PDB file of C-alpha atoms and ligand atoms in Angstrom:
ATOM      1  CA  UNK A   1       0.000   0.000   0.000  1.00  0.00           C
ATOM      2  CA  UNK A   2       1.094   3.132  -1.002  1.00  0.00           C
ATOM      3  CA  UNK A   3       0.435   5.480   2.192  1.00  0.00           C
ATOM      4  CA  UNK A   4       0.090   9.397   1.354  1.00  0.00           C
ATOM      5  CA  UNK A   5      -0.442  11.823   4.553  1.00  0.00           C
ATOM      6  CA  UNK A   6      -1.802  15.325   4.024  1.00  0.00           C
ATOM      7  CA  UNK A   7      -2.083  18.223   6.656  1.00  0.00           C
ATOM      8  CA  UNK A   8      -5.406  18.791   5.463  1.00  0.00           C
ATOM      9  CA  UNK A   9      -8.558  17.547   3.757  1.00  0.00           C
ATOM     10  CA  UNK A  10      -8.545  19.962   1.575  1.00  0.00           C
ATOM     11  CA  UNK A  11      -5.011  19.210   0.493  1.00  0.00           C
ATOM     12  CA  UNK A  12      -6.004  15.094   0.889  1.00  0.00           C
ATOM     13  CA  UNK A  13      -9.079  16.066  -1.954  1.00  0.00           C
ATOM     14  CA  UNK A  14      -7.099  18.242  -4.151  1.00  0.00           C
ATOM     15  CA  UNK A  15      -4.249  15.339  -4.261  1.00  0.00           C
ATOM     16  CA  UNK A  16      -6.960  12.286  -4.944  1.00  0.00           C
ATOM     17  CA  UNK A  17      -8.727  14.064  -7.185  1.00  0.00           C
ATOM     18  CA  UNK A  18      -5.354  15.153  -9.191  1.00  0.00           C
ATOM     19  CA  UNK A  19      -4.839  10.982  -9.589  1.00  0.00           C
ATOM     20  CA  UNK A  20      -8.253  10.699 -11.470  1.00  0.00           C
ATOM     21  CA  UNK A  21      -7.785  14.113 -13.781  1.00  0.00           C
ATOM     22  CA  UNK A  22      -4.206  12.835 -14.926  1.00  0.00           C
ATOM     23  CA  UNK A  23      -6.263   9.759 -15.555  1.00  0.00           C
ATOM     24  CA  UNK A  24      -8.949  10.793 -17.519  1.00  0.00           C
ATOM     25  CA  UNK A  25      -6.932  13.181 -19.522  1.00  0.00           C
ATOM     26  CA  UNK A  26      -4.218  10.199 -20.457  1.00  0.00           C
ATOM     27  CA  UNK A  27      -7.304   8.558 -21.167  1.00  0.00           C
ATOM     28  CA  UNK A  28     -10.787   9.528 -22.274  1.00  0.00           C
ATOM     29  CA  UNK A  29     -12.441   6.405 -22.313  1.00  0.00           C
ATOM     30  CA  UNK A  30     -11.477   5.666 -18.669  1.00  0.00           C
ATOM     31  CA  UNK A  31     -13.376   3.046 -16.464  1.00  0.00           C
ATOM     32  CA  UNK A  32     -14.052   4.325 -13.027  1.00  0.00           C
ATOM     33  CA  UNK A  33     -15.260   3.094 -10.192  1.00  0.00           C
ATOM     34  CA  UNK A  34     -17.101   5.471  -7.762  1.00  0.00           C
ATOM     35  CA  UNK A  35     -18.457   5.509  -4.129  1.00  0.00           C
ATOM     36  CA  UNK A  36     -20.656   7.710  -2.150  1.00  0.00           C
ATOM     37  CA  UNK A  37     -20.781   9.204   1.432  1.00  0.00           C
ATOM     38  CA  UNK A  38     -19.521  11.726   2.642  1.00  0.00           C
ATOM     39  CA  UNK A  39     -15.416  10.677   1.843  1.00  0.00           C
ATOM     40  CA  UNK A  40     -15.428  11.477  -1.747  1.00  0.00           C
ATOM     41  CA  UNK A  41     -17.358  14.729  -1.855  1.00  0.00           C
ATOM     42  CA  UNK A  42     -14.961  16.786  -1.631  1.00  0.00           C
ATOM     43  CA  UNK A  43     -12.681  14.758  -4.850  1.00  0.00           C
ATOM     44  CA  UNK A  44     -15.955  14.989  -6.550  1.00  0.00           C
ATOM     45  CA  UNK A  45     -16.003  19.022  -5.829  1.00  0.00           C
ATOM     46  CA  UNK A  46     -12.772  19.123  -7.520  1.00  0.00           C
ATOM     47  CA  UNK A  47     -13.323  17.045 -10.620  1.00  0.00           C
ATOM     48  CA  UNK A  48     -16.165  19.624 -10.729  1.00  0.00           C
ATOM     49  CA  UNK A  49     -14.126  22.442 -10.789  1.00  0.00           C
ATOM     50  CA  UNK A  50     -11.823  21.007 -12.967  1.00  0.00           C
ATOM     51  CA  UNK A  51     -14.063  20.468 -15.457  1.00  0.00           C
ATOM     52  CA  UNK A  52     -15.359  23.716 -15.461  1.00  0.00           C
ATOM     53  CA  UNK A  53     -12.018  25.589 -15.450  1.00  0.00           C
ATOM     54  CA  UNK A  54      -9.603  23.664 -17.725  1.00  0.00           C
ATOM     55  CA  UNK A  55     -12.257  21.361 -19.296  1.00  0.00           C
ATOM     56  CA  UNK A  56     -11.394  18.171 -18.703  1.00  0.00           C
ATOM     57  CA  UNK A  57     -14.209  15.701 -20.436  1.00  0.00           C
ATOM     58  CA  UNK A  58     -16.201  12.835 -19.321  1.00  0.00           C
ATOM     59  CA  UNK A  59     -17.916  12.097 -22.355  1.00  0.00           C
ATOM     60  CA  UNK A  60     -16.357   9.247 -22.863  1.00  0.00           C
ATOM     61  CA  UNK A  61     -15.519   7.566 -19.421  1.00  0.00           C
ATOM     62  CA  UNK A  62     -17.840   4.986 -17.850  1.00  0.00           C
ATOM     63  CA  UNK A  63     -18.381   4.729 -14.212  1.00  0.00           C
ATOM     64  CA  UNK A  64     -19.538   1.996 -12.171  1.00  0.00           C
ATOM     65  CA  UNK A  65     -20.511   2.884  -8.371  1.00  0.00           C
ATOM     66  CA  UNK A  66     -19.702   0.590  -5.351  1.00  0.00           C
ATOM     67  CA  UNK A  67     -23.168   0.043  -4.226  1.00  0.00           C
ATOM     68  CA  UNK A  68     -26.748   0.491  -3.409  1.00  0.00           C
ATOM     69  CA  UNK A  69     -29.540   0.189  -0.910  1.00  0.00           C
ATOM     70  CA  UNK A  70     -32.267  -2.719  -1.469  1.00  0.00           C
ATOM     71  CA  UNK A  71     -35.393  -0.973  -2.454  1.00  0.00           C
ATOM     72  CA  UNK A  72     -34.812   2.321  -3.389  1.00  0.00           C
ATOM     73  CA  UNK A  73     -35.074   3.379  -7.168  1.00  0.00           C
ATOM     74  CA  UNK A  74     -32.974   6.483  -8.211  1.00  0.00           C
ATOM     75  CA  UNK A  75     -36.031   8.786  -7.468  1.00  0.00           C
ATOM     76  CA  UNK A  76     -35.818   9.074  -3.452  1.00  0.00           C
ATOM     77  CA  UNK A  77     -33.249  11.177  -2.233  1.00  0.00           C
ATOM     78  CA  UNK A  78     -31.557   8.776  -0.803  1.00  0.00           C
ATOM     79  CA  UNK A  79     -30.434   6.198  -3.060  1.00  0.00           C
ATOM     80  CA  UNK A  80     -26.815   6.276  -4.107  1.00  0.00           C
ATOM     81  CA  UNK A  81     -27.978   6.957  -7.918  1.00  0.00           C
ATOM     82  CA  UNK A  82     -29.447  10.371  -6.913  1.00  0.00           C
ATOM     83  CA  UNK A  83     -26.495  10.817  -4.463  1.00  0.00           C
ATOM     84  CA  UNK A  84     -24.235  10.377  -7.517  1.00  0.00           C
ATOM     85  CA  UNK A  85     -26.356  12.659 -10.444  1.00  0.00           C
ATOM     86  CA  UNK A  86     -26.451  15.418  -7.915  1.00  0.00           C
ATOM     87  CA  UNK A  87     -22.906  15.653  -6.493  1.00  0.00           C
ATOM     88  CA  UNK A  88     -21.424  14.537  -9.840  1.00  0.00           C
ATOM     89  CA  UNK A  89     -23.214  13.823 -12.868  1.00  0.00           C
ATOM     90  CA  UNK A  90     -25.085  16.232 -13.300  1.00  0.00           C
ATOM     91  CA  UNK A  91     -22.264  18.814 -13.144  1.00  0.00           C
ATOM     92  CA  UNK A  92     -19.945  17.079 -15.921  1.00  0.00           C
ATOM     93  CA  UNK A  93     -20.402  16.456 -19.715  1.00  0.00           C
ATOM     94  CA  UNK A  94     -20.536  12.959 -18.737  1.00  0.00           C
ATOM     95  CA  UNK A  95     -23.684  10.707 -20.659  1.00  0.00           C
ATOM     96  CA  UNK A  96     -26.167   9.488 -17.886  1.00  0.00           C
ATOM     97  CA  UNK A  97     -26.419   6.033 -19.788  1.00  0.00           C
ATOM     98  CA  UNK A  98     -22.884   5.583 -18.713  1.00  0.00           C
ATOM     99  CA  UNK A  99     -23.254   5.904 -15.619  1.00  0.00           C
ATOM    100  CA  UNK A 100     -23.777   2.591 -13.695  1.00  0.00           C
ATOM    101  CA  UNK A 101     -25.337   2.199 -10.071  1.00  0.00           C
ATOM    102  CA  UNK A 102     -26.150  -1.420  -9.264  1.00  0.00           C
ATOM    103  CA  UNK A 103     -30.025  -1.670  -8.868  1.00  0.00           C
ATOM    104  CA  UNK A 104     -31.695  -2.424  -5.932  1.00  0.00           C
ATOM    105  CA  UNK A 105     -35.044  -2.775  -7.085  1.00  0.00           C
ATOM    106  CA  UNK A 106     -36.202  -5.878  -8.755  1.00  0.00           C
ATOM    107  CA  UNK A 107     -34.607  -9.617  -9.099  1.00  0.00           C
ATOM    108  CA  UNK A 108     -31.914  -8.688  -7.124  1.00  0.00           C
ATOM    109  CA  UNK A 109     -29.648 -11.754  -7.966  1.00  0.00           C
ATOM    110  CA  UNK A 110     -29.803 -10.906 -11.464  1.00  0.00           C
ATOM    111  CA  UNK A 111     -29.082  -7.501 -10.576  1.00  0.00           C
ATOM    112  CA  UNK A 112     -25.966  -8.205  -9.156  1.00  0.00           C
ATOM    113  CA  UNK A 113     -24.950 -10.714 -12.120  1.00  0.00           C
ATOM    114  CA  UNK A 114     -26.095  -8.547 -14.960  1.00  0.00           C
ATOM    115  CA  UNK A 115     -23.308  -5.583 -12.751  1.00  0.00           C
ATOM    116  CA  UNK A 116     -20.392  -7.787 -12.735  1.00  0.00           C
ATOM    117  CA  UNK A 117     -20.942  -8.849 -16.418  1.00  0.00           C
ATOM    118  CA  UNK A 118     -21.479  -5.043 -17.387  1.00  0.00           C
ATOM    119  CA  UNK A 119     -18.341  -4.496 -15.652  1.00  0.00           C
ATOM    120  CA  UNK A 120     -16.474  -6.924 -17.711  1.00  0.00           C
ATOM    121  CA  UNK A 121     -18.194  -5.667 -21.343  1.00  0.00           C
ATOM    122  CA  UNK A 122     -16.245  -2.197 -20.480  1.00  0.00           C
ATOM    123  CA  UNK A 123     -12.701  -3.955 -19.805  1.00  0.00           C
ATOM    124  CA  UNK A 124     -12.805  -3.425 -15.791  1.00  0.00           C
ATOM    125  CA  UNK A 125     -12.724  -0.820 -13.675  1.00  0.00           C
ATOM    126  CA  UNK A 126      -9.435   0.964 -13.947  1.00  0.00           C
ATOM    127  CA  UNK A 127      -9.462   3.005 -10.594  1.00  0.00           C
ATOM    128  CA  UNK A 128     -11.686   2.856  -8.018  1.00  0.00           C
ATOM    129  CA  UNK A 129     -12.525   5.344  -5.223  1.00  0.00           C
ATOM    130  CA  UNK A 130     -13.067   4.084  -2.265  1.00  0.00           C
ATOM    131  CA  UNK A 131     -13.711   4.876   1.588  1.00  0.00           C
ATOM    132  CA  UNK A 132     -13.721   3.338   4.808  1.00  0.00           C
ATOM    133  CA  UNK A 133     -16.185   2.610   7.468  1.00  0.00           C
ATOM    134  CA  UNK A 134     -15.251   2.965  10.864  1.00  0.00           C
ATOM    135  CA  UNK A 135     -15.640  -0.906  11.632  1.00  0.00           C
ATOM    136  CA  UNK A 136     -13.285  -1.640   8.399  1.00  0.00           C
ATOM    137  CA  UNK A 137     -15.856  -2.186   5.633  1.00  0.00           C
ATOM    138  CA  UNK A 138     -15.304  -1.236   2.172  1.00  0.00           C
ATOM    139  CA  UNK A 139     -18.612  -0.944  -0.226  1.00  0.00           C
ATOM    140  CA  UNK A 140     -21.074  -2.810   2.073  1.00  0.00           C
ATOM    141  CA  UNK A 141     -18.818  -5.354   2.476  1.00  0.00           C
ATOM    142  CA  UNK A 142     -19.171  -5.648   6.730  1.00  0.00           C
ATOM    143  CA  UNK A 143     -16.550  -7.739   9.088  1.00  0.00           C
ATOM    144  CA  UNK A 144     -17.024 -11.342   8.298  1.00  0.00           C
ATOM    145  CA  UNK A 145     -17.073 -11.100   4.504  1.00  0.00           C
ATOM    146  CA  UNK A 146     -15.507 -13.411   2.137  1.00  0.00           C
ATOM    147  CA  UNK A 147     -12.802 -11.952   0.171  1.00  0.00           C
ATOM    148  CA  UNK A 148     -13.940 -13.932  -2.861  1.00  0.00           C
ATOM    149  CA  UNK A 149     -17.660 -12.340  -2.969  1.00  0.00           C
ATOM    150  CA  UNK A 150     -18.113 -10.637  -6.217  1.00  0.00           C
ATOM    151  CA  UNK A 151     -21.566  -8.159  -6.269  1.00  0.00           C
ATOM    152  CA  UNK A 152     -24.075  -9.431  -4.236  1.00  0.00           C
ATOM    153  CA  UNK A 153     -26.737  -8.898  -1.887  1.00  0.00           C
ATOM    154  CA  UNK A 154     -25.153  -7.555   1.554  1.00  0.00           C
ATOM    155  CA  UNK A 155     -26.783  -7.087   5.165  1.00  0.00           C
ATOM    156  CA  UNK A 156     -25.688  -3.703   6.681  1.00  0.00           C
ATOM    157  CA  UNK A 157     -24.500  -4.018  10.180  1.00  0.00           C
ATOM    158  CA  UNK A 158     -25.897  -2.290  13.120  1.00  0.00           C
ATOM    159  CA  UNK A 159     -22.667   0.081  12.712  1.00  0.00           C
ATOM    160  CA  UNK A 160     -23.340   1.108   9.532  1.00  0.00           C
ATOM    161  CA  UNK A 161     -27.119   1.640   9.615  1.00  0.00           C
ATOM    162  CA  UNK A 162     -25.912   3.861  13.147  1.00  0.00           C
ATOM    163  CA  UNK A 163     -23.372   5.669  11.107  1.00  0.00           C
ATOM    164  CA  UNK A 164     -26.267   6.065   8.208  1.00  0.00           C
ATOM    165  CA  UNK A 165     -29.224   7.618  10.168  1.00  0.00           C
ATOM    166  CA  UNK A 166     -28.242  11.050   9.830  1.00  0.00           C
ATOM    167  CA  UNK A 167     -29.138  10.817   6.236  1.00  0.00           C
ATOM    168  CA  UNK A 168     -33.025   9.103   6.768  1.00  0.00           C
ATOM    169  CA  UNK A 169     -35.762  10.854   8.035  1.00  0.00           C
ATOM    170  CA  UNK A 170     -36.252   7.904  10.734  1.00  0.00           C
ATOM    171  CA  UNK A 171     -33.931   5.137  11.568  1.00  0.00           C
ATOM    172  CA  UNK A 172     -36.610   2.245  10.532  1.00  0.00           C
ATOM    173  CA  UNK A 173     -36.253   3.827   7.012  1.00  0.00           C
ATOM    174  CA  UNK A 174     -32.712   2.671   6.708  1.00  0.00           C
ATOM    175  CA  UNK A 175     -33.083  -0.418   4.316  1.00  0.00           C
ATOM    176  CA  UNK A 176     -31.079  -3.230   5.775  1.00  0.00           C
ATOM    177  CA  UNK A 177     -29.597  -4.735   2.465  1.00  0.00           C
ATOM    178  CA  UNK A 178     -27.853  -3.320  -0.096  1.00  0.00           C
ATOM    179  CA  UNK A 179     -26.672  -4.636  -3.082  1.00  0.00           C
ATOM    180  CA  UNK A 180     -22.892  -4.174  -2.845  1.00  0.00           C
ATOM    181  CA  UNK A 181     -19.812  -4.901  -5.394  1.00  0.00           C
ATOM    182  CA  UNK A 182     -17.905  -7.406  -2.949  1.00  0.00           C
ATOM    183  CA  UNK A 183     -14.420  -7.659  -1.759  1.00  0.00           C
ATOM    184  CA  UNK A 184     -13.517  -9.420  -5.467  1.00  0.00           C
ATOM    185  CA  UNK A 185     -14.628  -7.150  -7.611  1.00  0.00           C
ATOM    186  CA  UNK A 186     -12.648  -3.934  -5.146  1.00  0.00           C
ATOM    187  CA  UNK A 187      -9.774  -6.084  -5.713  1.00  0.00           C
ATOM    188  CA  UNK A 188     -10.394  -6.753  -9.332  1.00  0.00           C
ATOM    189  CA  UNK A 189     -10.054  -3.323  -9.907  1.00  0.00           C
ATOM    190  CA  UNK A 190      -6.415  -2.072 -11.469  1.00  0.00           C
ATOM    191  CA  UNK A 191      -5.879   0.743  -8.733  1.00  0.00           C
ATOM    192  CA  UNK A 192      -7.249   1.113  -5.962  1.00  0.00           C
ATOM    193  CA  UNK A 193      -7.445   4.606  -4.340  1.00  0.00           C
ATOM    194  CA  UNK A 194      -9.366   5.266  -0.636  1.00  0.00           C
ATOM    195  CA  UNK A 195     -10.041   9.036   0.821  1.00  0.00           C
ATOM    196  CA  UNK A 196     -10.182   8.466   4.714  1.00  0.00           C
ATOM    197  CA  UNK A 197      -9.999  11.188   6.893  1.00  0.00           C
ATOM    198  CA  UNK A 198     -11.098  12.646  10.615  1.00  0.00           C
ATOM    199  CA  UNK A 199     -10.663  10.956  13.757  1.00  0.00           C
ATOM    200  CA  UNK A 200     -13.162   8.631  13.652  1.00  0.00           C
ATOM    201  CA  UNK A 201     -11.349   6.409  10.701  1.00  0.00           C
ATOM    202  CA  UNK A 202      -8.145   6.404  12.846  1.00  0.00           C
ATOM    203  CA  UNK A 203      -8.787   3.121  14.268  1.00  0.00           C
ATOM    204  CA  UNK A 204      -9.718   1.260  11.186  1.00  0.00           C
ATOM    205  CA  UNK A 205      -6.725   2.869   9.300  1.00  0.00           C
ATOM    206  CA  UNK A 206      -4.286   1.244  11.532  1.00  0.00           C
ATOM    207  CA  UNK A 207      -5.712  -1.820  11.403  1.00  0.00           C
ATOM    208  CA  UNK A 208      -6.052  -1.563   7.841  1.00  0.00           C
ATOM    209  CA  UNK A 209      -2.561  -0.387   7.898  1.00  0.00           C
ATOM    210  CA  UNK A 210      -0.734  -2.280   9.912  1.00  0.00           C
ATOM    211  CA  UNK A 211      -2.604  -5.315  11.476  1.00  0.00           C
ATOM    212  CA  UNK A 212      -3.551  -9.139   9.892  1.00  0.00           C
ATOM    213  CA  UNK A 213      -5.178  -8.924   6.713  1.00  0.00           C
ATOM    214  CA  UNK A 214      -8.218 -10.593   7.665  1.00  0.00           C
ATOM    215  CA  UNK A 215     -12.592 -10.694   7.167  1.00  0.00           C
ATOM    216  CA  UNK A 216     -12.590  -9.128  10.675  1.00  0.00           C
ATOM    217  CA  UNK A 217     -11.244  -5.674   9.039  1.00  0.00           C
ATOM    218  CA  UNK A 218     -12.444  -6.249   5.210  1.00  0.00           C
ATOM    219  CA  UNK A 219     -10.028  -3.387   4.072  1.00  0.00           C
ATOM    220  CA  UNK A 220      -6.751  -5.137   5.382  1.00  0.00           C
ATOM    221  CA  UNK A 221      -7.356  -6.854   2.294  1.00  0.00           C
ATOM    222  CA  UNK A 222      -5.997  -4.068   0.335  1.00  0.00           C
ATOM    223  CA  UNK A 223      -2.782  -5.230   1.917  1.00  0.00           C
ATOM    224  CA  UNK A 224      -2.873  -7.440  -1.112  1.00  0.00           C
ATOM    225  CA  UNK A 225      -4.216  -4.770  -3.812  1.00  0.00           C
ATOM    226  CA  UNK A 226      -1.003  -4.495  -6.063  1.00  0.00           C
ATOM    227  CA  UNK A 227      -1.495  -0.708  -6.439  1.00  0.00           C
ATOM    228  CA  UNK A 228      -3.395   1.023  -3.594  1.00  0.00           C
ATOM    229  CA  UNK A 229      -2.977   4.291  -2.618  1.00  0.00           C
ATOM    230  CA  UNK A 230      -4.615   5.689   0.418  1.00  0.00           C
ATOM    231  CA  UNK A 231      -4.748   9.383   1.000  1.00  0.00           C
ATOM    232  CA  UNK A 232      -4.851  10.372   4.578  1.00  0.00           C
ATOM    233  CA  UNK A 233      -5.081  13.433   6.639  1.00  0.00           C
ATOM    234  CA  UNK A 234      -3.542  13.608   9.497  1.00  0.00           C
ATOM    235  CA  UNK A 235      -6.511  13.029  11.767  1.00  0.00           C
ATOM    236  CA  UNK A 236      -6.956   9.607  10.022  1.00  0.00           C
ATOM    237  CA  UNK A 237      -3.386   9.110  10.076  1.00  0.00           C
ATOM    238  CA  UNK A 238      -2.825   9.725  13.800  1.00  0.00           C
ATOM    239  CA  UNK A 239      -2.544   6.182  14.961  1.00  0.00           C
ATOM    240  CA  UNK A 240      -0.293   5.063  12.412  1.00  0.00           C
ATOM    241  CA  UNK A 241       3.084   4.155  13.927  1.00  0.00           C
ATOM    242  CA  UNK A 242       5.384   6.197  11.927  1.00  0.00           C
TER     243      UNK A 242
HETATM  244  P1  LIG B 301     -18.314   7.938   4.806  1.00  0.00           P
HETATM  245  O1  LIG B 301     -18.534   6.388   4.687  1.00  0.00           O
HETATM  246  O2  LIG B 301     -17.551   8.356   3.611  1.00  0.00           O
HETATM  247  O3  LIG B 301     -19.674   8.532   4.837  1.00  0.00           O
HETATM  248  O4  LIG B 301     -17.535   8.181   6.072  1.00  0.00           O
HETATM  249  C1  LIG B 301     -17.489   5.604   4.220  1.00  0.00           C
HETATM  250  C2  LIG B 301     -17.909   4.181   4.189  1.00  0.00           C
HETATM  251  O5  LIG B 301     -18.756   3.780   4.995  1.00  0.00           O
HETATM  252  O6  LIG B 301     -17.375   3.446   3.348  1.00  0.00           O
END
């Protein structure tokens, strides 16, 4: 793992979102793999701006997003698709039909099969953006997973639907599946990049970091990833040994 520290987020942002630019720009027809929450925001602001100032163009790049809740179409204003038109699409010269956010709505098993082949049909994902939650998942991929699942239907732990309930008008509204790219298809992807920062992700960082790579912590995996990079600031970063 390549380990990058910054003083601040908005340093952490400007630097992750620098690795995508360069990307798209050496290649317009880039596959990438997206997340939402509140980590990437921020990178998303600056491919934004980016785009706006020096014109860097999406209209060729395909995305494909970690994951989504069970039973929410791209309508309610909390599904990941909506998440994704309004803090990114919708603000680049990307085409929408290029844009892929697993469905949760439906046969869900053929959901997740028709998202891994669609996946393969554009070549695999090329970098993907990832966070961190603070119990170690990655995607809704929660302690205990198999590091050989491929997209499927996930529970959400009682961590994550805690660490979700800010963004539901009621906790009992907080579906508890998802359909979820798993630990295989993170790994499948060429590069790997994760945005963690604030104290709260400390813990799972080290662990991540510098602990066993094992289900307990699902993103110790990336121990394995033959090109991650994880951008840190220093908050994040404070229980790292050295
Ligand atoms: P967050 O979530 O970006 O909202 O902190 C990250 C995650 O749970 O993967």
């Amino acid at each position: 793992m390549d380990v990058k520290k910054f003083d601040t987020v908005e340093a952490l942002n400007r630097a992750a979102a620098a690795e995508i630019i360069d990307a798209v720009k050496g290649n317009p027809e880039l596959v990438l793999g997206l997340s939402t929450g509140n980590s990437p925001i921020g990178v998303y602001q600056n491919l934004i701006a980016d785009h706006r100032n020096n014109g860097t163009s999406y209209k060729d790049v395909k995305t494909f997003n970690l994951d989504e809740y069970e039973g929410l179409d791209g309508n309610s204003p909390q599904s990941y698709r909506y998440f994704m038109n309004e803090q990114l699409f919708d603000h680049l010269d990307i085409v929408l039909e290029n844009t892929y956010v697993p469905s949760g709505i439906g046969d869900l098993a053929r959901n997740c099969a028709d998202y891994e082949r669609q996946i393969q049909e554009a070549g695999g994902i090329a970098i993907q953006l990832i966070g961190i939650g603070t119990n170690g998942h990655i995607a809704f991929n929660e302690p205990g997973t198999s590091f050989d699942t491929l997209t499927h239907v996930a529970e959400l732990s009682q961590a994550t639907i805690a660490a979700n309930a800010k963004y539901f008008p009621s906790p009992s509204d907080i579906p508890n599946r998802a359909i979820s790219m798993g630990i295989q298809s993170i790994m499948n992807a060429r590069k790997v990049i994760m945005v963690a920062f604030g104290q709260s992700k400390a813990q799972a960082i080290k662990e991540m970091i510098e602990g066993p790579i094992t289900t307990e912590l699902p993103a110790s995996v990336l121990q394995n990833h033959p090109h991650a990079v994880i951008f840190l600031d220093s908050e994040a970063a404070s229980l790292l040994s050295e």
